[in-house]
């Protein structure tokens, strides 16, 4: 039980207006429990810690290779590139329409088999936490090909 009998009795005739099927629902609790078990059994946090240096190295290499990438930041296996124009300016704000260079990049991103979040001037890089080093290197190579398109545009 997630609450004492006194609390349960108090709310027996005073239902709250939130928490319907998702809050403390047995199926949601079972899913959360299985996820926590998986994280512990597979040492996902340890895997992330061991792979984060390679992730950071590849993020840095891309910024050093492509002038359209102004900078990056990363924690564990979650990172973000800040994109800039050749003049060093932000290409657009999030509420402005994309330019043709970003249309080309986005198509190259898709053509290279990638899926991700693009909220320019930010490009998020967040692979699955259980990614292998080989898969990570492949992903960065694919992303590098897509960024090359943006860099030329």
Short mmCIF file of C-alpha atoms in Angstrom, two decimals:
data_model
loop_
_atom_site.label_atom_id
_atom_site.label_comp_id
_atom_site.label_asym_id
_atom_site.label_seq_id
_atom_site.Cartn_x
_atom_site.Cartn_y
_atom_site.Cartn_z
CA UNK A 1 0.00 0.00 0.00
CA UNK A 2 1.27 3.45 -0.90
CA UNK A 3 -0.50 5.18 2.02
CA UNK A 4 -1.54 4.47 5.60
CA UNK A 5 -5.05 3.24 6.42
CA UNK A 6 -5.82 6.59 8.11
CA UNK A 7 -5.03 8.48 4.88
CA UNK A 8 -6.90 5.97 2.73
CA UNK A 9 -9.98 6.21 5.00
CA UNK A 10 -9.87 10.01 4.90
CA UNK A 11 -9.97 10.07 1.09
CA UNK A 12 -12.51 7.24 0.75
CA UNK A 13 -15.36 9.76 0.31
CA UNK A 14 -13.20 12.71 -0.85
CA UNK A 15 -11.68 11.70 -4.18
CA UNK A 16 -8.98 13.92 -5.60
CA UNK A 17 -9.37 15.44 -9.05
CA UNK A 18 -6.16 14.02 -10.49
CA UNK A 19 -4.14 10.84 -10.69
CA UNK A 20 -6.65 8.76 -12.58
CA UNK A 21 -5.31 5.75 -14.49
CA UNK A 22 -1.64 6.68 -14.53
CA UNK A 23 -0.97 7.59 -10.88
CA UNK A 24 0.01 4.52 -8.86
CA UNK A 25 -1.82 2.30 -11.34
CA UNK A 26 -0.66 -1.33 -10.94
CA UNK A 27 0.37 -1.59 -14.61
CA UNK A 28 2.41 1.64 -14.43
CA UNK A 29 4.00 0.47 -11.17
CA UNK A 30 4.85 -2.91 -12.71
CA UNK A 31 6.42 -1.22 -15.75
CA UNK A 32 8.46 1.11 -13.55
CA UNK A 33 9.61 -1.82 -11.41
CA UNK A 34 10.67 -3.85 -14.46
CA UNK A 35 12.55 -0.83 -15.85
CA UNK A 36 14.42 -0.33 -12.59
CA UNK A 37 15.28 -4.04 -12.47
CA UNK A 38 16.62 -3.83 -16.05
CA UNK A 39 18.69 -0.74 -15.27
CA UNK A 40 20.27 -2.52 -12.30
CA UNK A 41 20.70 -5.97 -13.88
CA UNK A 42 22.29 -4.60 -17.05
CA UNK A 43 24.36 -1.98 -15.18
CA UNK A 44 23.06 0.75 -17.49
CA UNK A 45 24.46 3.55 -15.33
CA UNK A 46 27.87 1.86 -15.35
CA UNK A 47 27.66 1.37 -19.11
CA UNK A 48 26.90 5.07 -19.59
CA UNK A 49 29.83 6.03 -17.37
CA UNK A 50 32.19 3.77 -19.34
CA UNK A 51 31.01 5.05 -22.74
CA UNK A 52 30.69 8.75 -21.89
CA UNK A 53 34.37 9.56 -22.62
CA UNK A 54 34.03 8.19 -26.18
CA UNK A 55 30.75 10.07 -26.61
CA UNK A 56 32.34 13.33 -25.48
CA UNK A 57 35.37 12.73 -27.73
CA UNK A 58 33.14 12.26 -30.79
CA UNK A 59 31.08 15.37 -29.94
CA UNK A 60 34.30 17.39 -29.66
CA UNK A 61 35.68 15.96 -32.93
CA UNK A 62 32.56 17.01 -34.80
CA UNK A 63 32.77 20.57 -33.45
CA UNK A 64 36.45 20.72 -34.43
CA UNK A 65 35.66 19.36 -37.93
CA UNK A 66 32.61 21.40 -38.89
CA UNK A 67 32.57 25.21 -38.56
CA UNK A 68 28.76 25.17 -38.60
CA UNK A 69 28.91 23.59 -35.12
CA UNK A 70 29.72 26.38 -32.69
CA UNK A 71 30.03 24.29 -29.54
CA UNK A 72 28.70 21.24 -27.76
CA UNK A 73 27.78 20.11 -24.29
CA UNK A 74 27.34 16.60 -22.99
CA UNK A 75 26.50 14.74 -19.81
CA UNK A 76 26.76 10.98 -19.94
CA UNK A 77 25.24 9.98 -23.29
CA UNK A 78 23.14 13.09 -23.76
CA UNK A 79 24.56 15.92 -25.79
CA UNK A 80 23.66 18.96 -27.82
CA UNK A 81 25.35 20.89 -30.61
CA UNK A 82 24.83 24.62 -31.06
CA UNK A 83 24.67 25.38 -34.77
CA UNK A 84 25.87 28.63 -36.31
CA UNK A 85 26.05 30.26 -39.73
CA UNK A 86 29.43 30.71 -41.47
CA UNK A 87 29.35 34.29 -40.08
CA UNK A 88 29.11 32.88 -36.54
CA UNK A 89 25.50 33.89 -35.96
CA UNK A 90 22.60 31.79 -34.72
CA UNK A 91 20.83 30.52 -37.85
CA UNK A 92 17.33 31.13 -36.53
CA UNK A 93 15.27 31.17 -33.44
CA UNK A 94 13.01 28.24 -32.68
CA UNK A 95 9.88 30.09 -33.79
CA UNK A 96 11.31 31.09 -37.21
CA UNK A 97 11.07 29.07 -40.42
CA UNK A 98 13.96 26.86 -41.49
CA UNK A 99 16.22 27.97 -44.28
CA UNK A 100 17.13 25.79 -47.27
CA UNK A 101 20.44 24.68 -45.68
CA UNK A 102 18.60 23.13 -42.76
CA UNK A 103 16.11 21.47 -45.08
CA UNK A 104 19.06 19.81 -46.85
CA UNK A 105 20.62 18.81 -43.52
CA UNK A 106 17.37 17.40 -42.18
CA UNK A 107 16.92 15.29 -45.33
CA UNK A 108 20.54 14.07 -45.11
CA UNK A 109 19.94 13.21 -41.44
CA UNK A 110 16.94 11.07 -42.40
CA UNK A 111 18.72 9.60 -45.45
CA UNK A 112 21.53 8.44 -43.14
CA UNK A 113 19.02 6.48 -41.08
CA UNK A 114 18.97 8.78 -38.08
CA UNK A 115 16.11 9.96 -35.90
CA UNK A 116 16.38 12.85 -33.49
CA UNK A 117 15.25 16.15 -32.09
CA UNK A 118 16.09 19.31 -34.00
CA UNK A 119 15.24 22.59 -32.35
CA UNK A 120 17.62 24.92 -34.12
CA UNK A 121 19.96 26.39 -33.19
CA UNK A 122 20.24 23.17 -31.15
CA UNK A 123 20.79 19.62 -32.42
CA UNK A 124 20.30 17.04 -29.68
CA UNK A 125 22.33 13.83 -29.65
CA UNK A 126 20.90 11.17 -27.33
CA UNK A 127 21.56 7.56 -28.28
CA UNK A 128 19.97 4.68 -26.36
CA UNK A 129 21.75 4.17 -23.05
CA UNK A 130 22.50 0.54 -23.91
CA UNK A 131 24.19 1.41 -27.23
CA UNK A 132 27.42 -0.43 -27.99
CA UNK A 133 30.62 1.48 -28.78
CA UNK A 134 30.49 0.14 -32.35
CA UNK A 135 26.92 1.40 -32.77
CA UNK A 136 27.88 4.77 -31.28
CA UNK A 137 30.77 5.17 -33.73
CA UNK A 138 28.45 4.23 -36.59
CA UNK A 139 25.90 6.81 -35.40
CA UNK A 140 28.51 9.56 -35.23
CA UNK A 141 29.75 8.65 -38.72
CA UNK A 142 26.19 8.89 -40.05
CA UNK A 143 25.64 12.20 -38.26
CA UNK A 144 28.96 13.47 -39.59
CA UNK A 145 27.80 12.83 -43.16
CA UNK A 146 24.59 14.77 -42.47
CA UNK A 147 26.42 17.67 -40.80
CA UNK A 148 28.80 17.83 -43.78
CA UNK A 149 25.77 18.65 -45.94
CA UNK A 150 24.79 21.51 -43.61
CA UNK A 151 28.37 22.72 -43.44
CA UNK A 152 28.54 23.01 -47.27
CA UNK A 153 25.13 24.67 -47.67
#
